[in-house]
Short mmCIF file of C-alpha atoms in Angstrom, two decimals:
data_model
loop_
_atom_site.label_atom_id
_atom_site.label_comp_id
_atom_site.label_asym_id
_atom_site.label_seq_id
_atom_site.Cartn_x
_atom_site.Cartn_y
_atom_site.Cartn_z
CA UNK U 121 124.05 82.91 -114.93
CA UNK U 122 122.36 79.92 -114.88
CA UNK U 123 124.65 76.64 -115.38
CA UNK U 124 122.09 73.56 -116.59
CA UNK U 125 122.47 70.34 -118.54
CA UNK U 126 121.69 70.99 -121.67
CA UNK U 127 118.59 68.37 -121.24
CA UNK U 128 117.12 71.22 -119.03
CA UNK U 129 118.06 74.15 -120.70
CA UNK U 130 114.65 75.16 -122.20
CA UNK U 131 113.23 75.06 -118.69
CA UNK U 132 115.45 77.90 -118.05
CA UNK U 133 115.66 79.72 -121.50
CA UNK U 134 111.79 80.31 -121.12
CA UNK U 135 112.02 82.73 -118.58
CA UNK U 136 113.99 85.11 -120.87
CA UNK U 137 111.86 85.50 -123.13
CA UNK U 138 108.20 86.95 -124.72
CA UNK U 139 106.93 83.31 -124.69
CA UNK U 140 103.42 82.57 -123.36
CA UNK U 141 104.74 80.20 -121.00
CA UNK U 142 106.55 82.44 -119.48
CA UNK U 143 104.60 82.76 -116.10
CA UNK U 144 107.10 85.36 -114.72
CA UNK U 145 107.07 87.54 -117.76
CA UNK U 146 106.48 90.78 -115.34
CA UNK U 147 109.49 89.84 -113.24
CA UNK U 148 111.60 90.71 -116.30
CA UNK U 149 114.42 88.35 -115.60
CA UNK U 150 118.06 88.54 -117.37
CA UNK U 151 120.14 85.75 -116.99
CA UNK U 152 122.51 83.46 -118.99
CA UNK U 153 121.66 80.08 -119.44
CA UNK U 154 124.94 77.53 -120.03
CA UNK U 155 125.16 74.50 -120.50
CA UNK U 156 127.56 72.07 -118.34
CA UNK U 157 129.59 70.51 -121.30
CA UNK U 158 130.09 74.68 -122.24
CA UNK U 159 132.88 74.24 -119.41
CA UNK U 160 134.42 72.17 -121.56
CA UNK U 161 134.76 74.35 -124.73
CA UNK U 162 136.74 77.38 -125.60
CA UNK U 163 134.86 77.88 -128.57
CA UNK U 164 131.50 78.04 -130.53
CA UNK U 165 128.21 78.94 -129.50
CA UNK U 166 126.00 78.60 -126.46
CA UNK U 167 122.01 79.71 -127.68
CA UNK U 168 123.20 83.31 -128.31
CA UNK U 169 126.49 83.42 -126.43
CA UNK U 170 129.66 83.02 -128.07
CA UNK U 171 131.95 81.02 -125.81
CA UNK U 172 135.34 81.94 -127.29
CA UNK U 173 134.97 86.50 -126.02
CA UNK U 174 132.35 85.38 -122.90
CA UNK U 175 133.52 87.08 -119.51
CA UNK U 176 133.40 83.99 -117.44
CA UNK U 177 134.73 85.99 -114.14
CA UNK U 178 131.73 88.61 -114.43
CA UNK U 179 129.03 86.77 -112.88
CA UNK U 180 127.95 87.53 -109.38
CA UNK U 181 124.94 84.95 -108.89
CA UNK U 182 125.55 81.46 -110.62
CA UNK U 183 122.68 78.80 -110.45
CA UNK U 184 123.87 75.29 -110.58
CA UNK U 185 120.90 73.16 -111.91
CA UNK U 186 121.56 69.06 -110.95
CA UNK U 187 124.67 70.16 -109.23
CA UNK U 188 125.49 66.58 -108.35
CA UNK U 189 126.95 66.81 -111.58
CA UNK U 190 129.85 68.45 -110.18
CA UNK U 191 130.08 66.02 -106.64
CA UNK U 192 133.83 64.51 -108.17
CA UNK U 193 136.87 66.76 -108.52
CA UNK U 194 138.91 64.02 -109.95
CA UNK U 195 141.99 65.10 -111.70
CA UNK U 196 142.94 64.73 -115.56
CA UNK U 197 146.12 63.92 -117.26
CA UNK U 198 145.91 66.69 -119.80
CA UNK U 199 143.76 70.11 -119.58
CA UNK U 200 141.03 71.02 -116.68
CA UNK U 201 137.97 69.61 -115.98
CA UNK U 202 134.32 71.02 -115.79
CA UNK U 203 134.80 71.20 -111.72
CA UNK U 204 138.07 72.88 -112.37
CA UNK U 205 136.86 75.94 -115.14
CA UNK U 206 133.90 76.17 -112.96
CA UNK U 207 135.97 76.81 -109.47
CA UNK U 208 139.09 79.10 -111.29
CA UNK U 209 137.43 80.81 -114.45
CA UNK U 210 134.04 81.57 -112.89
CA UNK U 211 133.56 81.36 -109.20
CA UNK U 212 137.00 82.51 -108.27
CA UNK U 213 137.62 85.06 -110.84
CA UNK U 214 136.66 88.61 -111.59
CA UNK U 215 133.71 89.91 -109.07
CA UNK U 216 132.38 87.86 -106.01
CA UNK U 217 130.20 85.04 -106.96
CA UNK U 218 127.32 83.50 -104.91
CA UNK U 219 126.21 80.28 -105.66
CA UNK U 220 122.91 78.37 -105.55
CA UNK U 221 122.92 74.79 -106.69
CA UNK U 222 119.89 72.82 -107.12
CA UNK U 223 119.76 69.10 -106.43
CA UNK U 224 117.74 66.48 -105.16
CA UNK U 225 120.73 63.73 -105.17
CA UNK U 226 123.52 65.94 -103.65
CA UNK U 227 125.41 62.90 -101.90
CA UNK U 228 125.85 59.70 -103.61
CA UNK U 229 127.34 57.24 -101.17
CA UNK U 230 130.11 59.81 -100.12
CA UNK U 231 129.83 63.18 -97.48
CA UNK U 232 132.79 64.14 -100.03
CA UNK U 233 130.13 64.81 -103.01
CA UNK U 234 128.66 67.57 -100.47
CA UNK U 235 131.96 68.90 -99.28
CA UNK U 236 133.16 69.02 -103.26
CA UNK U 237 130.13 71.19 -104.12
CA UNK U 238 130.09 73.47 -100.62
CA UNK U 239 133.91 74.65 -101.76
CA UNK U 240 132.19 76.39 -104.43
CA UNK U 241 130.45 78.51 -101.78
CA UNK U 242 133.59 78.69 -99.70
CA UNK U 243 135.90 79.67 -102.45
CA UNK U 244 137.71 75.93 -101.67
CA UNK U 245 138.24 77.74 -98.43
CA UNK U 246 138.34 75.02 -95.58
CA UNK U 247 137.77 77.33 -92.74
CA UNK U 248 135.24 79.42 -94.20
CA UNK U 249 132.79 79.56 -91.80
CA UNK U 250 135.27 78.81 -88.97
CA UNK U 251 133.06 82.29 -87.34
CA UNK U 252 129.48 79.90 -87.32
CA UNK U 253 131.50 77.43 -85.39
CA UNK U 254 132.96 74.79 -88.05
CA UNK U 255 136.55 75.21 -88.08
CA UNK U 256 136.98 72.91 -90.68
CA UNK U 257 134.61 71.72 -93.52
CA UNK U 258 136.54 68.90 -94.68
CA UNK U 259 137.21 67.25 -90.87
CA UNK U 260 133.49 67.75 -90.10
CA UNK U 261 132.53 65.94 -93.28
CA UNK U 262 135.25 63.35 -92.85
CA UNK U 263 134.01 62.47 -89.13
CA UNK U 264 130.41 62.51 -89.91
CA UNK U 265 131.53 60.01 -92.73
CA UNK U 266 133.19 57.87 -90.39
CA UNK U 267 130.48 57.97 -87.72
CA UNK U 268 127.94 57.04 -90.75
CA UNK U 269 129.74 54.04 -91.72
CA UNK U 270 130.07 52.60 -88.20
CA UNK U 271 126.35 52.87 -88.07
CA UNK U 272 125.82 51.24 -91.50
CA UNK U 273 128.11 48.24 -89.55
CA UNK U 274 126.06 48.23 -86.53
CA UNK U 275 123.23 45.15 -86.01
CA UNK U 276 120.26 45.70 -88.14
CA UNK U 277 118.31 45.89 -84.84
CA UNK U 278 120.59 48.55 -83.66
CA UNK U 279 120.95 50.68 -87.26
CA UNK U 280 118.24 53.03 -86.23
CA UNK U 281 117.35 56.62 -87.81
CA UNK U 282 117.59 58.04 -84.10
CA UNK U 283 121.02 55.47 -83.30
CA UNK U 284 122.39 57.45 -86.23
CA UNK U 285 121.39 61.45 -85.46
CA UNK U 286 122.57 60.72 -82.41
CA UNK U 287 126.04 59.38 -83.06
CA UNK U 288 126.52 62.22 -85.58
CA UNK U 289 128.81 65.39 -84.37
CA UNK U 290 126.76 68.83 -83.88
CA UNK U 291 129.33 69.98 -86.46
CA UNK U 292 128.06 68.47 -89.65
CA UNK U 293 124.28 69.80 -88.44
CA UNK U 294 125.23 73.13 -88.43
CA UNK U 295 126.87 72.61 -91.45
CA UNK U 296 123.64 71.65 -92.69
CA UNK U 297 121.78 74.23 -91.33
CA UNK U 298 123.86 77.06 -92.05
CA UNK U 299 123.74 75.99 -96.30
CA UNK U 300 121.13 73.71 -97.40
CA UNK U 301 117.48 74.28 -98.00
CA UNK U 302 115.20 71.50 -97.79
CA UNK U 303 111.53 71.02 -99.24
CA UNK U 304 109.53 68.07 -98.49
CA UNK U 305 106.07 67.29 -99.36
CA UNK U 306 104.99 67.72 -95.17
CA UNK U 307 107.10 71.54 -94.61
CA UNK U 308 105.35 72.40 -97.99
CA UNK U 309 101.49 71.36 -96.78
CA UNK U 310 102.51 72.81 -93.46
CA UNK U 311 103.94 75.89 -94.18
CA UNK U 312 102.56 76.97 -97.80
CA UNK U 313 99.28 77.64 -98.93
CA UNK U 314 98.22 75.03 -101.47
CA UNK U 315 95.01 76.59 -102.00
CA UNK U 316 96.96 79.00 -103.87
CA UNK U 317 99.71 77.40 -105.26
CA UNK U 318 98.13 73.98 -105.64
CA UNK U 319 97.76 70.64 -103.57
CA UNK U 320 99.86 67.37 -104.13
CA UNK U 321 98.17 64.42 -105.58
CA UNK U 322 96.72 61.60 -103.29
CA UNK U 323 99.00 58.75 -103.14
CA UNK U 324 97.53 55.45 -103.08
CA UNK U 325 99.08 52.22 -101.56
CA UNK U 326 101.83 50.62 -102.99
CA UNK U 327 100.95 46.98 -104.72
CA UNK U 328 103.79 44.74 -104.68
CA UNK U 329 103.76 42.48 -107.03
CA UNK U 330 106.92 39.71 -107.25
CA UNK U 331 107.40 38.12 -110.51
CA UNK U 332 110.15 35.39 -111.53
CA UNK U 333 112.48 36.55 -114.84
CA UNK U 334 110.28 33.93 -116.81
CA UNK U 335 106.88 32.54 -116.71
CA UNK U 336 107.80 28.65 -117.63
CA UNK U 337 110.70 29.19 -114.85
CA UNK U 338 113.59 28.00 -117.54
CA UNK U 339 116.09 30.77 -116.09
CA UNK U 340 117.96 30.54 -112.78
CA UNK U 341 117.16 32.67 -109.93
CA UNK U 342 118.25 36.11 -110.00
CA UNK U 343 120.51 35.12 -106.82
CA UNK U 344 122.29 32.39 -108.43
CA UNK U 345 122.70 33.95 -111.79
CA UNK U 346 124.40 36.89 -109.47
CA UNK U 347 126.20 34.64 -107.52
CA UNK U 348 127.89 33.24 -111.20
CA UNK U 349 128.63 36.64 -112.23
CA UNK U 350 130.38 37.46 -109.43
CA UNK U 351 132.67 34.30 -109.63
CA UNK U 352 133.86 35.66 -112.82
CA UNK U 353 137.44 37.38 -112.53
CA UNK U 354 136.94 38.97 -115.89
CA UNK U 355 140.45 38.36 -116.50
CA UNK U 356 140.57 39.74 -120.15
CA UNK U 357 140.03 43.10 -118.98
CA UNK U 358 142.56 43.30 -116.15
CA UNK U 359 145.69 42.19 -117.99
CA UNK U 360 148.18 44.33 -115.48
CA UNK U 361 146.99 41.91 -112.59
CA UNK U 362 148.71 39.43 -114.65
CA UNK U 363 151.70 40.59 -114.72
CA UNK U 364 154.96 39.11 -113.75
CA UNK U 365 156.51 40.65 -110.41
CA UNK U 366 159.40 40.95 -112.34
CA UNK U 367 158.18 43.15 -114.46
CA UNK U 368 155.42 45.24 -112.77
CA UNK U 369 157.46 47.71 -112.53
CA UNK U 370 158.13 48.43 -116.17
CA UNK U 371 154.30 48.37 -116.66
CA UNK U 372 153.98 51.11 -114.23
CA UNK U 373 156.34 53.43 -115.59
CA UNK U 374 154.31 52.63 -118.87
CA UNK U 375 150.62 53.38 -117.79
CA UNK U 376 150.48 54.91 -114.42
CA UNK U 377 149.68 58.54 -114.74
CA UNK U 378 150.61 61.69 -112.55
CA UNK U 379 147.89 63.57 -111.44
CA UNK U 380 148.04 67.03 -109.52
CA UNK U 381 151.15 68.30 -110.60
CA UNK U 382 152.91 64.49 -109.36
CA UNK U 383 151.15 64.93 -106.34
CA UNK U 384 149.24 62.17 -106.74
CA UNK U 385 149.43 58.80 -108.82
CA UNK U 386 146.52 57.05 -110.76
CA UNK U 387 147.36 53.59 -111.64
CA UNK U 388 145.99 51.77 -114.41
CA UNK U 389 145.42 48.41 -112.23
CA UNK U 390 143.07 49.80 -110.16
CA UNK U 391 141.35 51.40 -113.16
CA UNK U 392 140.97 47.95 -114.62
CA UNK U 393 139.76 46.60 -110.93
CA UNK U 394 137.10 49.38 -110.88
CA UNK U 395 136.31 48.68 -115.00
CA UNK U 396 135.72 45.02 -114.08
CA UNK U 397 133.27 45.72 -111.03
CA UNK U 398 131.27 48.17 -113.76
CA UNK U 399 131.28 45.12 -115.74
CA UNK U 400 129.56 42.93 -113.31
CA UNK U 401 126.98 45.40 -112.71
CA UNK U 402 126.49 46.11 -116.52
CA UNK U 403 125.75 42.62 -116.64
CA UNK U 404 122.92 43.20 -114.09
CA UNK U 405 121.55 45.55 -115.57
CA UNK U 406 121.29 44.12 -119.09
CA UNK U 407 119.42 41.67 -117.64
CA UNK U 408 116.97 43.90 -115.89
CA UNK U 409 116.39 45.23 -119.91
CA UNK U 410 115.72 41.37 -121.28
CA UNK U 411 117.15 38.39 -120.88
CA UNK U 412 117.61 38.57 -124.79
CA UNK U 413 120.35 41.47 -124.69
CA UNK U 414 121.99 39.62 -121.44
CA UNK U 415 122.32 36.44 -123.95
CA UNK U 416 124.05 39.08 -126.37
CA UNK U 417 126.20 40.72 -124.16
CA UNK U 418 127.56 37.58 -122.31
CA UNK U 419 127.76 35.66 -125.89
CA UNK U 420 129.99 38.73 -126.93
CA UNK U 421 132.05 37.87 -123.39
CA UNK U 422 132.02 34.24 -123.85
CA UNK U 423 133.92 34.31 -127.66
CA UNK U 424 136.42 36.98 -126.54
CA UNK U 425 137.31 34.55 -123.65
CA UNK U 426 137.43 32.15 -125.97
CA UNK U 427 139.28 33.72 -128.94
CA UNK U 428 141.94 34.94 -126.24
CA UNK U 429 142.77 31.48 -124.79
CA UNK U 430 143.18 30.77 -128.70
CA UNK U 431 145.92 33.33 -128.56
CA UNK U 432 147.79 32.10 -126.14
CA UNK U 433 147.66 28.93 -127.03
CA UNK U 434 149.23 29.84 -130.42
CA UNK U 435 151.70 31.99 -128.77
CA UNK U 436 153.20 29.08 -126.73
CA UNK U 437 153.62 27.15 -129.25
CA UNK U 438 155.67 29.62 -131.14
CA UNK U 439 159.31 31.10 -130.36
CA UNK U 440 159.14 34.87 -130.28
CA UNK U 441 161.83 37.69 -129.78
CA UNK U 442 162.02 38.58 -126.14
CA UNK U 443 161.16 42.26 -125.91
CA UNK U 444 160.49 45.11 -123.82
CA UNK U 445 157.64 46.86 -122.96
CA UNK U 446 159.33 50.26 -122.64
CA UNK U 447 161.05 50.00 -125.90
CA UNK U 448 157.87 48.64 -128.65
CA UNK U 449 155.41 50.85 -130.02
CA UNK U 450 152.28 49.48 -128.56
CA UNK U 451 150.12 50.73 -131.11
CA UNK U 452 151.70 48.60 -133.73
CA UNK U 453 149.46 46.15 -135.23
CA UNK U 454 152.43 44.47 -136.00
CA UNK U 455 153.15 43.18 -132.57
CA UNK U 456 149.00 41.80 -131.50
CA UNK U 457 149.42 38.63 -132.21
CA UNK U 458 152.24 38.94 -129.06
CA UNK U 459 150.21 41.40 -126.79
CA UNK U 460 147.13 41.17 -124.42
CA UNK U 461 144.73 44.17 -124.07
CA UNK U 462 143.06 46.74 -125.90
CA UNK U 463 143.94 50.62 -125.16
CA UNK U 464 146.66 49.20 -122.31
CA UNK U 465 148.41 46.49 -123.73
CA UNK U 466 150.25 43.92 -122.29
CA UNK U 467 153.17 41.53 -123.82
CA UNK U 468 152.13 37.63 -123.58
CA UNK U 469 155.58 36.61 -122.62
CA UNK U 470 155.36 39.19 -119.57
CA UNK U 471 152.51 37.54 -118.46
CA UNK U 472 151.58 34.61 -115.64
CA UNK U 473 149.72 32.30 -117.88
CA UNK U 474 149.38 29.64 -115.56
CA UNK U 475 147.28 31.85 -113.74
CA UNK U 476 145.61 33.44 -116.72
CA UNK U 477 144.51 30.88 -118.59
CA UNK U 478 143.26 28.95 -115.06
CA UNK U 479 141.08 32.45 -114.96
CA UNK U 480 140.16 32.55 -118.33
CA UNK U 481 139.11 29.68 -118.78
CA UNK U 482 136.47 28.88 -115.42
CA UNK U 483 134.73 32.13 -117.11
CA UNK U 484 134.75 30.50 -120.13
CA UNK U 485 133.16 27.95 -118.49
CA UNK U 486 130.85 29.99 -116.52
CA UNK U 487 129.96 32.15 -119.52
CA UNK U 488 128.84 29.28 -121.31
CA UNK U 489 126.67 27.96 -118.57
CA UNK U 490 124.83 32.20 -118.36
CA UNK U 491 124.44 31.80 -122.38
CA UNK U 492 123.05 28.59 -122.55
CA UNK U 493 120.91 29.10 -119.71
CA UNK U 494 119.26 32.72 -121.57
CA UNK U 495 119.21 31.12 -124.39
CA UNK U 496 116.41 29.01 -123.31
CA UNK U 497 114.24 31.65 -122.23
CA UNK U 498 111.32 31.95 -124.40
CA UNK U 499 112.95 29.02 -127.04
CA UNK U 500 109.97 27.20 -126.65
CA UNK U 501 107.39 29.79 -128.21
CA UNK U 502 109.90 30.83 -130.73
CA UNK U 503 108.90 29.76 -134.24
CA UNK U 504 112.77 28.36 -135.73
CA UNK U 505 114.79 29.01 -132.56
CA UNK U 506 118.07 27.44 -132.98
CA UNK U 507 119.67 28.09 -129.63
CA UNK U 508 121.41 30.89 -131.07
CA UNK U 509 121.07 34.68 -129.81
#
């Protein structure tokens, strides 16, 4: 079987058939083609395969196309995820499976994408190749990781290519050697002959070219307008940090979730913590599409900001029932004018609003000063520009 995203499944599908681009015709291949998201359904159809009667524990070769896709094992609340079907229903059911997964991004920023996608190999089996002299894939991985990041810490003078094979244990090499399969352009010319199967293309030299946002130089530089983003604490999207210590508590009980059989706990705050530092990047990034979208994305930020201090305002000037959040049906639309949040929501009156409206309100300000700021860009060759995005 061959396990794609479904992006690349034609360049698979090709090979099964009585196409003329099918180079390999007289190698008669027979193989499955899946998609990823097929892990993810028990029923329907897959090209010709019907998903709900398919033998997932009969395969003894898988091929993982892009199998960074599957670097995370992170647990879900409710059913089992792709990494999950793939490791019980397929590799570890029914006949032995051997696995070959294609990548050219295996690790991310974490040796724990590559351990993740070796346990398919290994069954999840830790000491799997305890005989080729690693007794334990996860420690190996785990102390290369560590070595890595001392030598990310080390003096830029010092954070050398050899400082760093040299600091690393002999362990995660023969890790290395013992699984992966590498390809550059130099072991291809070396090794292959490109007479026959074709020569790379000459690569010129780079021209670097360094342009400012704008032309008439009316918006910031990048580094300040980065510097402003990150002073914003994004506070409407991290309404548990807000919290009263008296209550946390009740909050937790309310959104943190059991993971692993209650093995493990994943709590909301840090969820919001890691939404708000997506935030700041998507903010980045809009930018690198136009300044125009940035102006619409933080003029979307700047009147929630603003429409939420409103809120507040008009809740402290009213008397309200005190309440719990254990005992109120959130999803009540009854009950928003007294709550903070959107799918986690968070009672006003549970709430430091000293704090929060000291947060929301410097982005407010800050917001303000990023809209006005893109708006600008480009106003002065714009036939009827009002200032508005």
């Amino acid at each position: 079987m061959v396990l794609a995203p479904k992006k690349l499944r034609e360049n698979w599908t090709v090979y099964t058939v009585n196409d003329k681009r099918n180079l390999l015709a007289a190698d008669r291949f027979g193989y499955d083609v899946l998609n990823h998201t097929d892990l993810s359904r028990d029923k329907g159809r897959s090209g010709e395969i019907n998903l709900e009667t398919l033998n997932w524990g009969n395969y003894d070769l898988i091929v993982i196309d892009e199998s960074h896709n599957f670097r995370n094992n992170n647990a879900k609340k409710e059913g089992v995820t792709r990494y999950q079907r793939l490791m019980e229903d397929v590799i570890k059911s029914g006949v032995k499976t051997k696995v070959l997964m294609l990548s050219a991004t295996p690790v991310n920023n974490r040796l724990n994408d590559l351990k993740n996608q070796v346990s398919f190999i290994t069954e999840g089996v830790d000491s799997a190749f305890d005989a080729q002299g690693v007794a334990s894939i996860d420690l190996t991985l785990r102390r290369a990781q560590t070595q890595f990041n001392a030598w990310v810490n080390l003096p830029e003078e010092n954070r050398t290519t050899e400082r760093l094979l040299d600091s690393l244990h002999f362990g995660y090499f023969r890790l290395l050697d013992l699984l992966t399969i590498a390809r550059s352009r130099k072991h291809i010319e070396k090794y292959y002959d490109t007479a026959e199967i074709g020569k790379f293309p000459e690569r010129l030299q780079p021209k670097n070219i360094k342009a400012d946002i704008d032309k008439e130089n009316q918006f910031p530089p990048l580094k300040e307008i980065n510097r402003n983003i990150k002073l914003l604490s994004l506070a409407a999207y991290a309404p548990l940090d807000y919290v009263l210590e008296g209550k946390k508590e009740e909050y937790s009980r309310k959104y943190d979730q059991q993971v692993r059989g209650g093995k493990g706990v994943l709590k909301q705050a840090d969820r919001e913590r890691s939404l708000i530092h997506l935030m700041r990047v998507n903010l980045l990034k809009r930018m690198e599409s136009s300044i125009h979208s940035f102006a619409l994305t933080v003029e979307k930020l700047h009147s929630s900001v603003g429409t939420l201090l409103e809120k507040i305002e008009k809740h402290q000037m009213s008397e309200v029932e005190e309440l719990s959040i254990e005992d109120i049906e959130t999803d009540s639309s009854e009950l928003d004018d007294m709550m903070i949040g959107r799918k986690i929501k968070v009672l006003i009156q549970d709430m430091d609003l000293i704090r929060l409206k000291q947060d929301l309100t410097a982005d407010h300000l800050l917001l303000g000063f990023l809209l006005r700021e893109a708006q600008q860009v480009g106003s002065l060759n714009r036939p009827g520009f009002t200032g508005d995005c």
